[in-house]
Amino acid sequence: MPLFTLTTISQQKHFAGLQIRVEHESQVLNCTMRFSVFLPPQASADNPVPALYWLTGLTGTDENFSTKSGAQRIAAELGIALVIPDTSPRGAHVPNDDAYDLGQGAGFYLNATEAPWDKNFLMFDYITCELPSLVEQNFPLNNRRAISGHSMGGHGALMIAARLPERFVSVSAFAPIANPIHCPWGQKAFAAYLGNDQERWQQYDSVELLKARGLMLPLLVDTGTADEFLTKQLNTEALIAVAAGLPDARVRYQEGYDHSYYFVSTFMEEHLRFHARYLLA
Amino acid sequence: MPLFTLTTISQQKHFAGLQIRVEHESQVLNCTMRFSVFLPPQASADNPVPALYWLTGLTGTDENFSTKSGAQRIAAELGIALVIPDTSPRGAHVPNDDAYDLGQGAGFYLNATEAPWDKNFLMFDYITCELPSLVEQNFPLNNRRAISGHSMGGHGALMIAARLPERFVSVSAFAPIANPIHCPWGQKAFAAYLGNDQERWQQYDSVELLKARGLMLPLLVDTGTADEFLTKQLNTEALIAVAAGLPDARVRYQEGYDHSYYFVSTFMEEHLRFHARYLLA
């Protein structure tokens, strides 16, 4: 079997573009994975388009963003593709946990070092290597990429952009878990996936990475003031503090909005137009 | 207990308006019902707004449209409320059927006359009487109403508008089951809910009603050419034939679109702007 074989699960016309869901055998994650791609109507072999990668939050799959964000309307207008991976490895043979915030649906976009997770939970490598290779070989995309995400996926987007800024032109996030080493969700997941080595934890913590390395990319973050996880999990204040020292970063509170896709979809257009300034430059 | 008591399940800010989900004891349906209302930011006691009623398709609830349609963005801009009922009575004591196309989730917006359905399945009365009374007493709505829906809900919207045109200013539908007495979904449901009296069937069939009564309301219908139910269930050609004789009706095919909310959300803005011309007149 060739390395990069995609099976199309569904292909649906949407805002004159195509919403495509595919399945493939992941060499990195050692399991069958699904992801979705939205191709705007402008995309063709003669006209490859840039892509926004979207990382989803805890318990989600590629379908949350695909069905609830409203992003395709704006992506179709702008001529930007959307690449929407799952949140973890999947399958009966893949380790799991009864809790919603560990195991399948909760990969935290890192490379696990601890058993039993270390055979499959290598989401950092999947998102940064295998997935872009796959989509750029199989779809009419150029190599201009932006990255965004929600909650656990906001953590993923900030953390990946901070570690591999040369891969992206811009980064944004909605209600990111900004400082996971200092919140219950992050501490639980990092302890399970990474063991107790605190230096390893810091390599996956957005606030710590931004403190240590800075960020030359333009950054936009929105978090709702009625977000039910604001105080205990998101550590937005720590992100605001470190963002003050970055050259092109805006971290905003949005009055009255919660943690749901009702919040995400409200500000999706502004985020896409932010990324478009750099993706289409 | 007063007749009209609503319990708020959730209230979430969305496009500067409020997405509200409520529960109530339905006197008509003899069960606990949930529905959703979107209030645009313009709505207040001093400024009641008009409403679009949305009827959902088979297997759906108020959540399909609420999370997937993208309608709130445009409703918030225009100052139009959205009223989004469930698709049938619900509950352990309410009759049901193992099939997806009969019983709970498949009320067909009619008043059942046959046992065991006739105690609860009175969705026509619920949608046209109890629900508007409830929402107009509890939310800042005026009495200008439009109606729309998808698939089984498109049938509901056309059928209700044809029977009670004085209650609405405009009507639209996405992929409606236009002539249910001549398709498998409709024949199965009408036989179960209404028995074998064909005159009764005709009172709930949009094409037959429009033939017999005409329609003075402006009407807009969209159906995708890649709709997987086009040939067997929707009878769009029969609707086109009868619409040709109406004063203000457009029934359109949309090339390449299927039956999903990827289709519905693509044309939602155009439908809302169509209704706004009459709701805000």
Coordinates of C-alpha atoms in Angstrom, one line a residue:
Chain A
M1 CA 0.0 0.0 0.0
P2 CA 1.4 3.4 -0.9
L3 CA 2.0 5.7 2.1
F4 CA -0.5 8.4 1.2
T5 CA -3.8 6.8 0.3
L6 CA -6.9 8.8 1.1
T7 CA -10.4 7.3 0.9
T8 CA -13.2 9.7 0.4
I9 CA -16.1 9.2 2.9
S10 CA -18.2 12.1 1.7
Q11 CA -18.0 15.1 -0.6
Q12 CA -20.7 17.8 -0.4
K13 CA -21.2 21.1 -2.2
H14 CA -21.2 24.0 0.3
F15 CA -21.1 27.7 -0.6
A16 CA -20.1 26.7 -4.2
G17 CA -17.0 24.9 -2.8
L18 CA -16.6 21.3 -1.6
Q19 CA -16.7 19.9 1.9
I20 CA -14.7 16.7 1.8
R21 CA -14.3 14.1 4.5
V22 CA -11.5 11.5 4.1
E23 CA -10.1 8.5 5.9
H24 CA -6.5 7.3 5.9
E25 CA -4.1 5.0 7.6
S26 CA -1.9 7.2 9.7
Q27 CA 1.8 6.1 9.8
V28 CA 2.4 8.4 12.7
L29 CA -0.6 7.5 14.9
N30 CA -0.8 3.8 14.0
C31 CA -4.5 3.9 13.4
T32 CA -7.2 4.9 10.9
M33 CA -7.8 8.6 11.0
R34 CA -10.5 10.8 9.5
F35 CA -10.2 14.5 8.7
S36 CA -12.1 17.1 6.7
V37 CA -11.0 19.6 4.1
F38 CA -13.1 22.5 2.7
L39 CA -12.0 23.6 -0.8
P40 CA -13.2 27.0 -1.9
P41 CA -14.5 27.3 -5.4
Q42 CA -11.3 29.1 -6.5
A43 CA -9.1 26.1 -5.8
S44 CA -7.9 24.1 -8.8
A45 CA -4.7 22.4 -10.0
D46 CA -3.8 25.6 -11.8
N47 CA -4.7 27.7 -8.8
P48 CA -3.6 26.2 -5.5
V49 CA -4.9 28.1 -2.5
P50 CA -3.6 28.7 1.0
A51 CA -5.0 26.8 4.0
L52 CA -6.2 27.5 7.5
Y53 CA -5.6 24.5 9.9
W54 CA -8.3 24.3 12.6
L55 CA -7.7 22.4 15.8
T56 CA -10.8 21.3 17.7
G57 CA -11.4 21.2 21.5
L58 CA -11.9 18.3 24.0
T59 CA -14.4 15.6 23.0
G60 CA -14.6 17.0 19.4
T61 CA -13.9 15.6 16.0
D62 CA -13.5 17.2 12.6
E63 CA -17.3 17.5 12.4
N64 CA -17.8 20.2 15.1
F65 CA -16.0 22.9 13.2
S66 CA -17.3 21.6 9.8
T67 CA -21.0 21.8 10.8
K68 CA -21.1 24.7 13.4
S69 CA -18.5 27.3 12.7
G70 CA -19.9 29.0 9.6
A71 CA -16.3 29.3 8.4
Q72 CA -16.9 27.9 4.9
R73 CA -19.0 30.9 3.8
I74 CA -16.1 33.3 4.4
A75 CA -13.4 30.8 3.2
A76 CA -15.4 30.4 -0.1
E77 CA -15.4 34.2 -0.5
L78 CA -11.8 34.6 0.3
G79 CA -10.4 31.6 -1.5
I80 CA -8.9 29.9 1.5
A81 CA -9.0 26.1 2.2
L82 CA -9.8 24.7 5.6
V83 CA -8.0 21.7 7.0
I84 CA -9.8 20.1 9.9
P85 CA -8.2 17.1 11.7
D86 CA -9.6 15.0 14.5
T87 CA -8.5 15.6 18.1
S88 CA -6.7 12.3 18.8
P89 CA -5.9 8.9 17.4
R90 CA -9.0 6.6 17.3
G91 CA -9.9 3.0 17.3
A92 CA -10.6 -0.1 19.5
H93 CA -6.8 -0.9 19.7
V94 CA -5.9 2.7 20.7
P95 CA -5.6 3.4 24.4
N96 CA -8.5 5.3 26.0
D97 CA -9.8 6.5 29.3
D98 CA -13.3 6.8 30.7
A99 CA -12.8 10.5 31.4
Y100 CA -13.7 13.0 28.6
D101 CA -10.4 14.9 29.1
L102 CA -7.9 12.0 28.6
G103 CA -7.4 9.6 25.8
Q104 CA -9.5 9.5 22.6
G105 CA -10.9 13.0 21.9
A106 CA -8.3 14.6 24.1
G107 CA -4.9 14.3 22.4
F108 CA -3.7 17.8 23.4
Y109 CA -1.7 18.0 20.2
L110 CA 1.5 16.7 21.8
N111 CA 3.8 13.7 21.4
A112 CA 3.2 11.3 24.4
T113 CA 6.3 9.8 25.9
E114 CA 4.6 7.5 28.5
A115 CA 3.0 4.1 28.1
P116 CA 0.3 3.2 27.1
W117 CA -0.1 6.5 25.1
D118 CA 3.3 6.7 23.4
K119 CA 2.4 4.2 20.6
N120 CA -0.4 6.4 19.2
F121 CA -0.7 9.8 20.8
L122 CA 1.8 11.6 18.6
M123 CA -0.5 14.4 17.5
F124 CA 2.2 17.0 17.3
D125 CA 4.0 15.1 14.6
Y126 CA 0.7 14.2 12.9
I127 CA -0.5 17.9 12.7
T128 CA 2.8 19.4 11.8
C129 CA 4.2 16.7 9.4
E130 CA 1.9 13.9 8.2
L131 CA -1.2 15.9 7.8
P132 CA 0.3 18.8 5.8
S133 CA 2.1 16.3 3.6
L134 CA -1.1 14.4 2.9
V135 CA -3.3 17.4 2.2
E136 CA -0.7 19.3 0.1
Q137 CA -0.1 16.2 -2.1
N138 CA -3.8 15.3 -2.5
F139 CA -5.5 18.7 -2.7
P140 CA -4.8 21.9 -4.7
L141 CA -3.1 23.8 -1.8
N142 CA 0.0 25.9 -1.9
N143 CA 2.3 26.0 1.1
R144 CA 1.0 29.1 2.9
R145 CA -0.6 28.0 6.1
A146 CA -2.3 29.6 9.1
I147 CA -3.4 27.9 12.2
S148 CA -6.3 28.4 14.7
G149 CA -8.3 26.4 17.1
H150 CA -10.7 26.3 20.1
S151 CA -10.0 25.5 23.7
M152 CA -7.7 22.5 23.7
G153 CA -7.3 23.3 20.0
G154 CA -6.5 26.9 20.8
H155 CA -3.7 25.6 23.0
G156 CA -2.6 23.5 20.1
A157 CA -2.6 26.3 17.6
L158 CA -0.6 28.7 19.9
M159 CA 1.8 26.0 21.0
I160 CA 2.5 24.7 17.5
A161 CA 2.9 28.3 16.1
A162 CA 5.3 29.1 18.9
R163 CA 7.4 26.0 18.2
L164 CA 7.3 26.1 14.4
P165 CA 6.6 29.7 13.4
E166 CA 8.3 29.3 10.0
R167 CA 5.6 27.0 9.0
F168 CA 2.8 29.5 9.4
V169 CA 1.9 33.1 8.3
S170 CA -0.5 33.8 11.2
V171 CA -2.1 32.2 14.3
S172 CA -5.3 32.8 16.2
A173 CA -7.3 31.1 18.9
F174 CA -10.7 31.0 20.6
A175 CA -10.8 30.5 24.3
P176 CA -7.4 28.7 24.4
I177 CA -6.1 26.7 27.3
A178 CA -3.2 29.1 27.4
N179 CA -1.1 27.9 30.2
P180 CA -1.9 24.2 30.6
I181 CA 0.8 23.4 33.1
H182 CA -1.1 25.6 35.6
C183 CA -4.7 24.3 35.1
P184 CA -6.4 21.0 36.0
W185 CA -7.1 19.9 32.4
G186 CA -3.4 20.5 31.4
Q187 CA -1.9 19.0 34.5
K188 CA -3.9 15.8 34.2
A189 CA -3.2 15.3 30.5
F190 CA 0.5 16.3 30.7
A191 CA 1.1 14.0 33.7
A192 CA -0.4 11.1 31.8
Y193 CA 1.1 11.7 28.4
L194 CA 4.5 13.2 29.4
G195 CA 5.2 11.9 32.9
N196 CA 6.6 14.2 35.6
D197 CA 9.4 15.9 33.7
Q198 CA 8.5 19.6 34.0
E199 CA 10.9 20.6 31.2
R200 CA 9.0 18.4 28.9
W201 CA 5.7 20.0 30.0
Q202 CA 7.1 23.5 29.2
Q203 CA 7.7 22.5 25.6
Y204 CA 3.9 22.2 25.2
D205 CA 2.8 25.2 27.2
S206 CA 1.9 28.3 25.1
V207 CA 2.6 30.9 27.8
E208 CA 5.9 29.4 28.7
L209 CA 6.9 29.0 25.0
L210 CA 6.0 32.6 24.2
K211 CA 7.9 33.8 27.3
A212 CA 11.0 31.9 26.3
R213 CA 10.9 32.3 22.5
G214 CA 8.6 35.2 21.7
L215 CA 6.6 35.1 18.5
M216 CA 7.1 37.0 15.2
L217 CA 3.8 35.9 13.8
P218 CA 0.6 38.0 14.0
L219 CA -1.6 36.7 16.7
L220 CA -5.3 37.2 17.5
V221 CA -7.1 35.6 20.5
D222 CA -10.7 36.0 21.6
T223 CA -12.2 34.7 24.9
G224 CA -15.7 35.3 26.3
T225 CA -16.2 36.9 29.7
A226 CA -19.0 34.4 30.4
D227 CA -16.8 31.4 29.5
E228 CA -17.6 28.8 32.1
F229 CA -13.9 27.7 32.1
L230 CA -12.3 31.1 32.2
T231 CA -11.2 31.2 35.8
K232 CA -10.2 27.6 36.3
Q233 CA -8.8 26.4 33.0
L234 CA -7.9 29.1 30.5
N235 CA -5.4 31.3 32.3
T236 CA -6.2 34.1 29.9
E237 CA -4.5 36.7 32.1
A238 CA -1.2 34.9 31.8
L239 CA -1.6 35.0 28.1
I240 CA -2.4 38.7 28.1
A241 CA 0.7 39.4 30.2
V242 CA 3.1 37.6 27.8
A243 CA 1.3 38.9 24.7
A244 CA 2.1 42.5 25.9
G245 CA 5.7 41.8 25.0
L246 CA 5.0 40.5 21.5
P247 CA 5.3 42.6 18.4
D248 CA 1.9 41.9 16.8
A249 CA -0.5 40.2 19.3
R250 CA -4.0 41.0 20.3
V251 CA -5.7 39.1 23.2
R252 CA -9.3 40.3 23.7
Y253 CA -12.2 39.6 26.0
Q254 CA -15.6 39.4 24.4
E255 CA -18.3 40.6 26.8
G256 CA -21.0 38.0 27.6
Y257 CA -19.9 35.1 25.4
D258 CA -19.5 31.6 26.6
H259 CA -17.3 28.6 25.6
S260 CA -19.5 27.2 22.9
Y261 CA -19.6 27.4 19.1
Y262 CA -22.2 30.2 19.5
F263 CA -19.2 32.2 20.6
V264 CA -16.8 30.8 18.1
S265 CA -19.1 31.3 15.1
T266 CA -19.8 34.9 16.1
F267 CA -16.1 35.9 15.7
M268 CA -15.1 33.4 12.9
E269 CA -15.5 36.0 10.1
E270 CA -13.1 38.4 11.9
H271 CA -10.5 35.6 12.4
L272 CA -10.7 34.5 8.8
R273 CA -10.2 38.0 7.5
F274 CA -7.3 38.4 9.9
H275 CA -5.6 35.3 8.5
A276 CA -6.5 36.2 4.9
R277 CA -4.3 39.4 5.2
Y278 CA -1.3 37.1 5.5
L279 CA -2.4 34.0 3.6
L280 CA -3.2 36.0 0.5
A281 CA -0.4 38.5 0.8
Chain B
M1 CA -49.8 25.7 37.4
P2 CA -50.4 28.6 35.0
L3 CA -50.8 27.5 31.4
F4 CA -47.8 29.3 29.9
T5 CA -44.8 28.5 32.0
L6 CA -41.4 28.4 30.3
T7 CA -38.3 27.1 32.0
T8 CA -35.0 28.3 30.5
I9 CA -32.6 25.5 29.8
S10 CA -29.8 27.7 28.4
Q11 CA -29.2 31.2 27.2
Q12 CA -26.1 31.9 25.2
K13 CA -24.9 35.1 23.5
H14 CA -24.6 34.7 19.8
F15 CA -23.9 37.5 17.2
A16 CA -24.7 40.0 20.0
G17 CA -28.2 38.5 20.4
L18 CA -29.4 35.6 22.6
Q19 CA -29.9 32.0 21.7
I20 CA -32.4 30.7 24.2
R21 CA -33.6 27.1 24.8
V22 CA -36.7 26.5 26.9
E23 CA -38.9 23.7 28.2
H24 CA -42.6 23.8 28.8
E25 CA -45.6 21.5 29.5
S26 CA -47.5 21.4 26.2
Q27 CA -51.3 21.4 26.7
V28 CA -51.8 20.4 23.1
L29 CA -49.2 17.6 22.9
N30 CA -49.6 16.3 26.4
C31 CA -45.9 16.1 27.1
T32 CA -42.9 18.2 28.0
M33 CA -41.5 20.1 24.9
R34 CA -38.4 22.0 24.2
F35 CA -37.9 24.7 21.7
S36 CA -35.3 27.4 20.9
V37 CA -35.7 31.1 20.2
F38 CA -33.0 33.4 18.8
L39 CA -33.6 37.1 19.8
P40 CA -31.6 39.6 17.7
P41 CA -29.9 42.4 19.6
Q42 CA -32.6 44.9 18.4
A43 CA -35.4 43.0 20.3
S44 CA -36.7 44.6 23.5
A45 CA -40.0 45.2 25.3
D46 CA -40.1 48.7 23.6
N47 CA -39.1 47.2 20.2
P48 CA -40.8 43.9 19.6
V49 CA -39.5 42.2 16.4
P50 CA -41.0 39.9 13.8
A51 CA -40.2 36.2 13.7
L52 CA -39.3 33.5 11.3
Y53 CA -40.6 30.1 12.3
W54 CA -38.3 27.2 11.3
L55 CA -39.6 23.6 10.9
T56 CA -37.0 20.9 11.0
G57 CA -36.8 17.7 9.1
L58 CA -37.0 14.0 10.0
T59 CA -35.0 12.9 13.1
G60 CA -34.2 16.5 14.0
T61 CA -34.8 18.7 17.0
D62 CA -34.5 22.4 17.6
E63 CA -30.8 21.9 17.8
N64 CA -30.1 21.1 14.1
F65 CA -31.1 24.5 12.8
S66 CA -29.7 26.3 15.9
T67 CA -26.2 24.9 15.5
K68 CA -25.8 24.4 11.7
S69 CA -27.8 26.9 9.7
G70 CA -25.8 30.1 10.3
A71 CA -29.2 31.9 10.3
Q72 CA -28.5 33.9 13.5
R73 CA -25.8 36.0 11.9
I74 CA -28.2 37.4 9.3
A75 CA -31.2 37.5 11.7
A76 CA -29.0 39.6 14.1
E77 CA -28.2 42.0 11.3
L78 CA -31.8 42.3 10.1
G79 CA -33.5 42.4 13.5
I80 CA -35.6 39.2 13.1
A81 CA -36.2 36.6 15.7
L82 CA -36.1 32.8 15.0
V83 CA -38.6 30.4 16.6
I84 CA -37.4 26.8 16.3
P85 CA -39.7 24.0 17.6
D86 CA -39.0 20.3 17.9
T87 CA -40.2 17.9 15.2
S88 CA -42.7 15.9 17.3
P89 CA -44.0 15.3 20.8
R90 CA -41.4 13.6 23.1
G91 CA -41.2 11.4 26.1
A92 CA -41.3 7.8 27.5
H93 CA -45.1 7.9 27.6
V94 CA -45.4 9.2 24.0
P95 CA -46.0 6.6 21.3
N96 CA -43.0 5.8 19.2
D97 CA -41.8 3.6 16.4
D98 CA -38.4 2.0 15.7
A99 CA -38.3 3.5 12.3
Y100 CA -36.7 6.9 11.9
D101 CA -39.6 8.1 9.8
L102 CA -42.5 7.5 12.1
G103 CA -43.3 8.6 15.7
Q104 CA -40.9 10.7 17.8
G105 CA -38.8 12.9 15.5
A106 CA -41.3 12.5 12.6
G107 CA -44.5 14.4 13.5
F108 CA -45.1 15.7 9.9
Y109 CA -46.7 18.8 11.4
L110 CA -50.2 17.3 11.2
N111 CA -53.0 16.4 13.7
A112 CA -53.1 12.7 14.0
T113 CA -56.6 11.1 14.1
E114 CA -55.6 7.5 14.6
A115 CA -54.6 5.6 17.8
P116 CA -52.1 5.5 19.4
W117 CA -50.9 8.8 17.9
D118 CA -54.0 10.9 18.4
K119 CA -53.3 11.7 22.1
N120 CA -50.0 13.5 21.4
F121 CA -49.3 13.9 17.7
L122 CA -51.1 17.2 17.2
M123 CA -48.2 19.2 15.8
F124 CA -50.4 21.3 13.4
D125 CA -52.2 22.8 16.4
Y126 CA -49.0 23.1 18.4
I127 CA -47.1 25.0 15.7
T128 CA -50.1 27.2 14.7
C129 CA -51.6 28.0 18.1
E130 CA -49.9 27.0 21.3
L131 CA -46.3 27.8 20.2
P132 CA -47.1 31.3 18.8
S133 CA -49.1 32.2 21.9
L134 CA -46.3 31.1 24.1
V135 CA -43.5 32.9 22.3
E136 CA -45.5 36.1 21.7
Q137 CA -46.4 36.3 25.4
N138 CA -42.9 35.5 26.7
F139 CA -40.6 37.2 24.2
P140 CA -40.5 40.7 22.7
L141 CA -42.1 39.6 19.4
N142 CA -44.7 41.4 17.3
N143 CA -47.3 39.5 15.3
R144 CA -45.5 39.5 11.9
R145 CA -44.5 35.9 11.1
A146 CA -42.8 34.1 8.3
I147 CA -42.4 30.4 8.0
S148 CA -39.7 28.1 6.5
G149 CA -38.3 24.6 6.9
H150 CA -36.3 21.7 5.6
S151 CA -37.5 18.5 4.1
M152 CA -40.3 17.3 6.3
G153 CA -40.2 20.8 7.7
G154 CA -40.4 22.2 4.2
H155 CA -43.6 20.2 3.8
G156 CA -44.8 21.7 7.1
A157 CA -44.0 25.3 6.1
L158 CA -45.7 25.1 2.7
M159 CA -48.7 23.1 4.1
I160 CA -49.3 25.5 7.1
A161 CA -48.9 28.6 4.9
A162 CA -51.3 27.2 2.4
R163 CA -53.9 26.5 5.1
L164 CA -53.4 29.6 7.2
P165 CA -52.0 32.2 4.9
E166 CA -53.4 35.1 7.0
R167 CA -51.0 34.2 9.8
F168 CA -47.9 34.8 7.7
V169 CA -46.3 37.4 5.5
S170 CA -44.1 35.0 3.5
V171 CA -43.1 31.3 3.2
S172 CA -40.0 29.4 2.0
A173 CA -38.7 25.9 2.0
F174 CA -35.5 23.9 1.5
A175 CA -35.9 20.5 -0.3
P176 CA -39.5 20.2 0.9
I177 CA -41.4 16.9 0.7
A178 CA -43.8 18.7 -1.6
N179 CA -46.4 16.1 -2.4
P180 CA -46.3 13.6 0.5
I181 CA -49.4 11.7 -0.6
H182 CA -47.3 10.5 -3.6
C183 CA -44.1 9.5 -1.9
P184 CA -43.0 6.7 0.5
W185 CA -42.3 8.9 3.5
G186 CA -45.6 10.7 3.2
Q187 CA -47.7 7.6 2.5
K188 CA -46.3 5.7 5.4
A189 CA -46.8 8.6 7.9
F190 CA -50.2 9.7 6.6
A191 CA -51.5 6.1 6.7
A192 CA -50.3 5.7 10.3
Y193 CA -51.4 9.1 11.6
L194 CA -54.5 9.8 9.5
G195 CA -55.8 6.3 8.5
N196 CA -57.0 5.7 5.0
D197 CA -59.3 8.6 4.4
Q198 CA -57.7 10.3 1.3
E199 CA -59.6 13.5 1.8
R200 CA -57.9 13.9 5.1
W201 CA -54.5 13.3 3.5
Q202 CA -55.1 16.0 1.0
Q203 CA -55.6 18.6 3.8
Y204 CA -51.9 18.1 4.7
D205 CA -50.4 17.8 1.1
S206 CA -48.8 21.1 -0.1
V207 CA -49.2 20.4 -3.8
E208 CA -52.8 19.5 -3.4
L209 CA -53.5 22.5 -1.2
L210 CA -51.9 24.9 -3.5
K211 CA -53.8 23.4 -6.5
A212 CA -57.1 23.7 -4.6
R213 CA -56.6 27.1 -2.8
G214 CA -53.7 28.9 -4.5
L215 CA -51.4 31.1 -2.4
M216 CA -51.3 34.8 -2.1
L217 CA -48.1 34.8 -0.1
P218 CA -44.6 35.2 -1.6
L219 CA -43.0 31.8 -1.9
L220 CA -39.3 30.8 -2.4
V221 CA -38.2 27.2 -2.6
D222 CA -34.7 25.7 -3.2
T223 CA -33.8 22.1 -3.8
G224 CA -30.4 20.7 -4.8
T225 CA -29.9 18.6 -7.9
A226 CA -27.7 16.2 -6.0
D227 CA -30.3 15.7 -3.3
E228 CA -30.3 12.0 -2.6
F229 CA -34.1 12.1 -2.0
L230 CA -35.0 14.2 -5.1
T231 CA -36.5 11.5 -7.3
K232 CA -38.2 9.3 -4.8
Q233 CA -39.4 11.5 -2.0
L234 CA -39.5 15.3 -2.8
N235 CA -41.8 15.5 -6.0
T236 CA -40.2 18.9 -6.8
E237 CA -41.6 18.7 -10.4
A238 CA -45.2 18.6 -9.1
L239 CA -44.4 21.7 -7.0
I240 CA -42.9 23.5 -9.9
A241 CA -46.0 22.7 -12.0
V242 CA -48.4 24.1 -9.4
A243 CA -46.2 27.1 -8.5
A244 CA -46.4 28.2 -12.2
G245 CA -49.9 29.2 -11.5
L246 CA -49.2 31.2 -8.3
P247 CA -48.8 35.0 -8.4
D248 CA -45.4 35.2 -6.5
A249 CA -43.6 31.9 -6.4
R250 CA -40.1 30.8 -7.2
V251 CA -39.1 27.1 -7.1
R252 CA -35.5 26.7 -8.0
Y253 CA -33.0 23.9 -8.5
Q254 CA -29.5 24.5 -7.1
E255 CA -26.9 22.6 -9.1
G256 CA -24.8 20.0 -7.2
Y257 CA -26.2 20.5 -3.7
D258 CA -27.4 17.6 -1.6
H259 CA -30.0 17.3 1.2
S260 CA -27.8 18.3 4.1
Y261 CA -27.3 21.5 6.1
Y262 CA -24.3 22.2 3.9
F263 CA -27.0 22.9 1.3
V264 CA -29.4 24.7 3.7
S265 CA -26.8 27.0 5.2
T266 CA -25.5 28.0 1.7
F267 CA -28.8 29.5 0.8
M268 CA -30.0 30.6 4.3
E269 CA -28.9 34.2 3.8
E270 CA -30.9 34.6 0.6
H271 CA -34.0 33.1 2.3
L272 CA -33.7 35.4 5.3
R273 CA -33.4 38.5 3.1
F274 CA -36.4 37.3 1.1
H275 CA -38.5 37.0 4.3
A276 CA -37.1 40.3 5.7
R277 CA -38.7 42.2 2.8
Y278 CA -42.1 41.3 4.1
L279 CA -41.4 40.9 7.8
L280 CA -39.9 44.4 8.1
A281 CA -42.2 46.0 5.5

